[in-house]
Coordinates of C-alpha atoms and ligand atoms in Angstrom, one line a residue:
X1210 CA -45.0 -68.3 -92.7
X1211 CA -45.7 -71.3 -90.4
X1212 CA -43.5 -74.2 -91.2
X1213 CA -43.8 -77.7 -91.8
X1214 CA -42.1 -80.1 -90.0
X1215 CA -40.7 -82.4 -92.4
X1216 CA -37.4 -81.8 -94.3
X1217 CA -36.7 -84.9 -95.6
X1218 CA -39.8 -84.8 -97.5
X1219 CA -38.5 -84.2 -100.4
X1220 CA -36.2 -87.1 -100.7
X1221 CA -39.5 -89.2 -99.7
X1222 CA -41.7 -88.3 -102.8
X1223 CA -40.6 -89.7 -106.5
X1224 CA -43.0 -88.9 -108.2
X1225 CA -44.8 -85.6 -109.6
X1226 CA -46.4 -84.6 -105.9
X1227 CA -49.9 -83.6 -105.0
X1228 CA -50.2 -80.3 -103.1
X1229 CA -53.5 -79.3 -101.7
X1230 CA -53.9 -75.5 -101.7
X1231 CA -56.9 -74.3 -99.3
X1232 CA -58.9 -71.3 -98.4
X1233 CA -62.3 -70.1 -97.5
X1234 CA -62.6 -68.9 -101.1
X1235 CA -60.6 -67.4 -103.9
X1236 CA -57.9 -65.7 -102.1
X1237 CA -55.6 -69.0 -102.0
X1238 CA -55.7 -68.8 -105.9
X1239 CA -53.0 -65.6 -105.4
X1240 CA -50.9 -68.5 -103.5
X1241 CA -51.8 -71.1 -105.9
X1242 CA -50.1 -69.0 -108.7
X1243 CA -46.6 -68.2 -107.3
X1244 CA -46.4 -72.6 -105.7
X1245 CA -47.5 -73.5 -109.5
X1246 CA -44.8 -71.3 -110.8
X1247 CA -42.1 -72.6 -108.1
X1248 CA -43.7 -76.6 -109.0
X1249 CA -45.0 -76.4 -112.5
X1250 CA -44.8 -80.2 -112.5
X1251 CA -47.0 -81.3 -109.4
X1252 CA -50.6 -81.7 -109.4
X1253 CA -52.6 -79.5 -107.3
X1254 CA -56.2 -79.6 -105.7
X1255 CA -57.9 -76.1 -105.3
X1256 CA -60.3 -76.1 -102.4
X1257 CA -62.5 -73.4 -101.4
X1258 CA -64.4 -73.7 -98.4
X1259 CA -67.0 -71.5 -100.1
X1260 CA -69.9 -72.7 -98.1
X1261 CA -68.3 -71.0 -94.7
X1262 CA -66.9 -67.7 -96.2
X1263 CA -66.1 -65.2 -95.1
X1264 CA -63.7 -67.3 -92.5
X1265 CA -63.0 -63.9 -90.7
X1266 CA -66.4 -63.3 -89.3
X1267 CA -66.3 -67.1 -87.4
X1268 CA -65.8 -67.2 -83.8
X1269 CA -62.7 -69.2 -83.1
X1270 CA -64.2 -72.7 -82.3
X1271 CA -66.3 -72.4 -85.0
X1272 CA -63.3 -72.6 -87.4
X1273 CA -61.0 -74.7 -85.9
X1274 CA -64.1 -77.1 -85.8
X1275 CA -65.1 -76.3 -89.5
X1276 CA -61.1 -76.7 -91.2
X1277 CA -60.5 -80.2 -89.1
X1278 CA -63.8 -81.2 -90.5
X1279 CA -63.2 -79.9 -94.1
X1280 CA -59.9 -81.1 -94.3
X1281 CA -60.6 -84.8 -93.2
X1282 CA -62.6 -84.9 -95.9
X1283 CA -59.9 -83.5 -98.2
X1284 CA -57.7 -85.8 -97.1
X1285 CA -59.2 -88.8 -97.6
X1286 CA -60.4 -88.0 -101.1
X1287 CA -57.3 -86.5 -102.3
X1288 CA -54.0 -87.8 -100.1
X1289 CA -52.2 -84.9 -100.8
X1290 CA -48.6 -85.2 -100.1
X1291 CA -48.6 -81.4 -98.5
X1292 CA -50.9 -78.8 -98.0
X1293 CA -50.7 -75.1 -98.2
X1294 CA -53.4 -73.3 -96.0
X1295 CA -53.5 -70.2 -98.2
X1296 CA -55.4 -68.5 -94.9
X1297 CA -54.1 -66.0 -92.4
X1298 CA -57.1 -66.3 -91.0
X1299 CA -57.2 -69.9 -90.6
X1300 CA -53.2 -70.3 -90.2
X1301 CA -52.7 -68.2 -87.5
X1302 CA -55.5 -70.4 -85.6
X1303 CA -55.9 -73.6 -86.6
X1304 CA -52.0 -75.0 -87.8
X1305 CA -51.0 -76.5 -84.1
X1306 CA -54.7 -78.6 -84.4
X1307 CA -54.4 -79.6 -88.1
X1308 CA -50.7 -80.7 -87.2
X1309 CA -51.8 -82.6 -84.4
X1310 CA -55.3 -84.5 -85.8
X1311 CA -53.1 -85.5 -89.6
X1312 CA -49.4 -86.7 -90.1
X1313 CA -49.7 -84.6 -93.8
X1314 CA -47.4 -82.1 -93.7
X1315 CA -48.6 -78.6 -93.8
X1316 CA -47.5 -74.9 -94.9
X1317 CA -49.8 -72.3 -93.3
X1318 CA -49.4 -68.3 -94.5
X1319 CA -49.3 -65.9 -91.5
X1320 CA -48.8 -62.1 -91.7
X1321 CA -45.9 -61.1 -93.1
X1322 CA -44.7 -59.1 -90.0
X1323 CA -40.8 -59.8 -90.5
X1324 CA -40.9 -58.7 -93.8
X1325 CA -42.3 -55.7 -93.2
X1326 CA -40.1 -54.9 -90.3
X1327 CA -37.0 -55.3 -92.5
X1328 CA -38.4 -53.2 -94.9
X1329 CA -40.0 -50.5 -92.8
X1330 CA -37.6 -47.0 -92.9
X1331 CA -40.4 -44.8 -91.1
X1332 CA -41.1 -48.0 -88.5
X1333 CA -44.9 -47.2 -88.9
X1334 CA -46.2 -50.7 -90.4
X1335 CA -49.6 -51.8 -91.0
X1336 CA -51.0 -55.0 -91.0
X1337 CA -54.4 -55.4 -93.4
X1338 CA -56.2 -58.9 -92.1
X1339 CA -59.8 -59.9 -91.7
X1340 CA -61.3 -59.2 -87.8
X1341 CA -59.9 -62.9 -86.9
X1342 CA -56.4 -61.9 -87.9
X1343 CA -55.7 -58.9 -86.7
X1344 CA -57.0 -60.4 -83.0
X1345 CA -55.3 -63.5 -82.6
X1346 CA -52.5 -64.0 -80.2
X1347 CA -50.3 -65.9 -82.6
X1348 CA -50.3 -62.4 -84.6
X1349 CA -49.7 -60.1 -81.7
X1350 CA -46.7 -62.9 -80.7
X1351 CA -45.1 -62.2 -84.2
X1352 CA -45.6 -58.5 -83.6
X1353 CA -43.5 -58.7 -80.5
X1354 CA -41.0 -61.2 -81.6
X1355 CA -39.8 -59.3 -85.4
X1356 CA -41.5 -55.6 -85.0
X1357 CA -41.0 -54.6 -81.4
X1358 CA -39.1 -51.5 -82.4
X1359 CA -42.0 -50.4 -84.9
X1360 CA -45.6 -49.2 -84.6
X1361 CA -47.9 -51.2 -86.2
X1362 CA -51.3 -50.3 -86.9
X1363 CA -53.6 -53.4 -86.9
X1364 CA -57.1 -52.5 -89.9
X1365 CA -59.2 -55.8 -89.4
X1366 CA -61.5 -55.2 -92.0
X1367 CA -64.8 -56.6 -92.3
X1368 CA -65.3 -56.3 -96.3
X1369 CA -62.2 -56.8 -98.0
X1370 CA -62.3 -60.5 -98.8
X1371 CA -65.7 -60.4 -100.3
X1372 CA -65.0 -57.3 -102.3
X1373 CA -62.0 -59.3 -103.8
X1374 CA -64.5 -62.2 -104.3
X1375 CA -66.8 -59.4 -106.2
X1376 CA -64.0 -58.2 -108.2
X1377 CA -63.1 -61.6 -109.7
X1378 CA -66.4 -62.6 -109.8
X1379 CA -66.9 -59.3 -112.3
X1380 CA -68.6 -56.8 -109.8
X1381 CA -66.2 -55.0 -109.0
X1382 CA -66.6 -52.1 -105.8
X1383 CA -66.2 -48.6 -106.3
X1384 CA -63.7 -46.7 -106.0
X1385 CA -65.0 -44.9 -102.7
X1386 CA -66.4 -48.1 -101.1
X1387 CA -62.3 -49.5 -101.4
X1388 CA -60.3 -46.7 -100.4
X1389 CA -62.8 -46.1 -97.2
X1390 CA -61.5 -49.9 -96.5
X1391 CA -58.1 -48.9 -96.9
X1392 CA -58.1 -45.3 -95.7
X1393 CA -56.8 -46.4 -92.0
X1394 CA -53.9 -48.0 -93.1
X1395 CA -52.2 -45.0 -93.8
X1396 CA -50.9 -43.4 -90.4
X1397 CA -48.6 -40.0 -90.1
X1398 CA -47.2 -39.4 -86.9
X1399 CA -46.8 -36.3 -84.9
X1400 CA -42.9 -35.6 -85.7
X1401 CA -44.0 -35.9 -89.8
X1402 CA -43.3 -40.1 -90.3
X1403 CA -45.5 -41.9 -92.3
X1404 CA -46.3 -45.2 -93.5
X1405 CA -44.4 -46.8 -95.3
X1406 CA -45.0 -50.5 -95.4
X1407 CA -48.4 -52.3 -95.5
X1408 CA -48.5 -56.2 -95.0
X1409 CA -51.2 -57.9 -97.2
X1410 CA -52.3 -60.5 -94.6
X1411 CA -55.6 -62.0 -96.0
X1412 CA -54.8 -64.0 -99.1
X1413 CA -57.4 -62.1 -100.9
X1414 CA -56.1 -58.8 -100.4
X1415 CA -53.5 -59.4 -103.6
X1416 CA -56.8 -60.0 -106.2
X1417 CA -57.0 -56.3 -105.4
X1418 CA -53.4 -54.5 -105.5
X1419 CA -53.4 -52.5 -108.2
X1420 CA -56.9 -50.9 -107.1
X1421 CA -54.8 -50.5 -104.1
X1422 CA -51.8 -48.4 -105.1
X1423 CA -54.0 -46.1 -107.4
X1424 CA -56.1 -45.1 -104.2
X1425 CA -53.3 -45.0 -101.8
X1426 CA -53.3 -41.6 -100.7
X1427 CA -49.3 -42.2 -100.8
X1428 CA -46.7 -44.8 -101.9
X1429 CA -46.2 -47.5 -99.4
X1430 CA -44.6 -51.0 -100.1
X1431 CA -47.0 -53.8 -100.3
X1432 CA -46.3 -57.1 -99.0
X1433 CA -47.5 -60.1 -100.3
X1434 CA -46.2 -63.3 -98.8
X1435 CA -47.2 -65.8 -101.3
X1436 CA -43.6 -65.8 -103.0
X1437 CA -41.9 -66.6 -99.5
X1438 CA -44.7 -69.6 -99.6
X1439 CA -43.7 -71.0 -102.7
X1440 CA -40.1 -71.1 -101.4
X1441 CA -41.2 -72.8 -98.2
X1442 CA -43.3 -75.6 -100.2
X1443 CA -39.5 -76.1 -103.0
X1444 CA -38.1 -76.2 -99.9
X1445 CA -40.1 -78.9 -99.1
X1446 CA -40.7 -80.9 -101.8
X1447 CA -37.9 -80.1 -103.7
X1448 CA -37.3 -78.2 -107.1
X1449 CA -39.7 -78.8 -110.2
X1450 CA -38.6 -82.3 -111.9
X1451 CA -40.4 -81.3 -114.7
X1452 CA -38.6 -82.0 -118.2
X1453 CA -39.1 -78.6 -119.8
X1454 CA -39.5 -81.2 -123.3
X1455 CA -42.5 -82.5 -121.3
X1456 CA -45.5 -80.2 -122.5
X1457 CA -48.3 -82.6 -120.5
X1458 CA -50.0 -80.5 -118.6
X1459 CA -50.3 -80.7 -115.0
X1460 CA -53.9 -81.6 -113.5
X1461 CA -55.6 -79.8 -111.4
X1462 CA -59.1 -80.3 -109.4
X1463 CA -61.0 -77.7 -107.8
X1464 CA -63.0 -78.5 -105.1
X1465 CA -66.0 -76.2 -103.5
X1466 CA -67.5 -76.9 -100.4
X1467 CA -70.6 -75.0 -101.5
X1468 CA -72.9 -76.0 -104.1
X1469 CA -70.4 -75.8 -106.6
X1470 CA -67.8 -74.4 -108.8
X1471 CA -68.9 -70.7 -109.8
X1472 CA -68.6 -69.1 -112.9
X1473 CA -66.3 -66.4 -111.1
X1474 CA -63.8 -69.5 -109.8
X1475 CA -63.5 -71.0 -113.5
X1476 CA -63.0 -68.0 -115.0
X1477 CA -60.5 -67.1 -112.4
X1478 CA -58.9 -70.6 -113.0
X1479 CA -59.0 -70.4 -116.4
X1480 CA -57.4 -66.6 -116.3
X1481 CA -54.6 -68.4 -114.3
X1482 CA -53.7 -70.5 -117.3
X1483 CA -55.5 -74.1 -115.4
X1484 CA -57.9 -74.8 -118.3
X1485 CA -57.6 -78.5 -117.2
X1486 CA -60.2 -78.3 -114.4
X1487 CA -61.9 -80.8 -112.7
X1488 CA -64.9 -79.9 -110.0
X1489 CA -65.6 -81.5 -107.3
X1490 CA -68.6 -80.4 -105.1
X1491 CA -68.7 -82.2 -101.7
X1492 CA -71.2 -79.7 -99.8
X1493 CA -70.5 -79.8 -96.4
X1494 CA -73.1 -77.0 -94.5
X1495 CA -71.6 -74.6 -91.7
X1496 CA -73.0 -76.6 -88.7
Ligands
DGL2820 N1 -58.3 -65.5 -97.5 C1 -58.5 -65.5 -96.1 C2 -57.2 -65.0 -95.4 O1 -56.1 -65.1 -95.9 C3 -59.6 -64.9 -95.5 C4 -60.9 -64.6 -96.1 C5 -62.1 -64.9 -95.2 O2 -62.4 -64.1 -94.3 O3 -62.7 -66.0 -95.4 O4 -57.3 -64.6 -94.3

């Protein structure tokens, strides 16, 4: 997890605070639910930068371009008081230019590298991203800093995300098409260690877990970095102020980029126990 910079931000905000959560699509809803559950009091705006998905396939400039652009606009509209980039793909790119261009305080998700070092007995990790993942420096740096004395196998693959999209939006992939996706993230070396850990580093990668383990050809741990997120953002902002008498429901406001909410997103939402949901459109093309 990239940090934000400011700790005193918690003493700053009085009131309920307003936390952006972002991603190219669904996938930042898996972060959205463990921040919610850490700050069940706040108010959150969902945005999904549906119109450019899938973020993985987009050159570099493209996207640092495209999230400044996006999140100007977010800004402005909704002066959050953070924001959680619920992106490996876009974290591990775009954090040092977002932190530059806005003074808002951001927490970007990155792979989950040191956790999976420390948890690692056969020191054969993998690391499950999208393309743009799995080839940025910033991820090969966190390799080298927290997992030099493991091998880690890098799978960038090119379908995941959407097949998670497809699954929530109820078109679910076979069985075959998944595990194919999967199948080289499992690695047995020569003197008879295996994998043992696999890092879920694309935000969507959670929406599909359980699919995961059943076709696992063996039992690795999965790690999913959204709890260490929420502790990041409490760390933050502070614990929950909520009254646990107070039974008002926090808002929340989804925002798609595309040409608006789908029926896949507000029944995901709605799954999520955010039944209060206010859509905004602002379509904003891939230039
Ligand atoms: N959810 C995004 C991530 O964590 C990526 C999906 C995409 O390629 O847009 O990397």
């Amino acid at each position: 997890m990239a940090g934000a910079t400011t700790a005193a931000l918690a003493a700053e905000i009085r009131r309920a605070p307003t936390i952006l959560v972002f991603d190219s699509g669904l996938g930042g809803l898996t972060v959205l639910d463990q921040v919610r559950r850490a700050r069940p009091d706040a108010r959150y705006v969902y945005a999904a930068d549906d119109a450019a998905f899938p973020y993985g396939r987009l050159s570099e400039s493209t996207l640092v371009e495209r999230v400044l652009a996006v999140m100007a606009r977010l800004l402005a509209r909704h002066d959050p008081d953070l924001v959680v980039i619920a992106c490996n793909t876009a974290s591990t790119l775009v954090l040092p230019a977002l932190r530059a261009q806005f003074s808002t305080p951001f927490v970007g998700v990155v792979p989950p590298i040191k956790p999976a070092a420390e948890a690692t007995r056969s020191r054969l990790i993998t690391l499950l991203a999208t393309p743009g993942t799995v080839a940025r420096p910033y991820t090969h740096d966190l390799i080298e800093t927290y997992a030099s004395a493991c091998s880690v196998t890098l799978v960038g693959s090119p379908n995941l995300a959407a097949y998670a999209e497809a699954e929530l939006a109820g078109r679910p992939m076979d069985d075959s098409s998944l595990a194919a996706e999967i199948a080289p993230c499992f690695v047995e070396s020569e003197d008879g260690r295996r994998t043992d850990v696999v890092c879920l580093a694309c935000t969507h990668y959670p929406l599909l877990l359980a699919r995961f383990q059943r076709l696992a050809p063996w039992q690795v741990t999965w790690i999913d970095p959204a709890p260490a997120i929420a502790r990041r953002v409490t760390q933050l902002l502070g614990p929950s102020r909520r009254d646990p008498r107070d039974d008002v429901p926090p808002g929340l406001t989804a925002f798609t980029s595309g040409i608006g909410i789908t029926a896949s997103l507000r029944r995901s939402l709605d799954a999520r126990g955010v039944g209060d949901v206010a859509v905004e459109s602002m379509p904003l093309a891939l230039q």
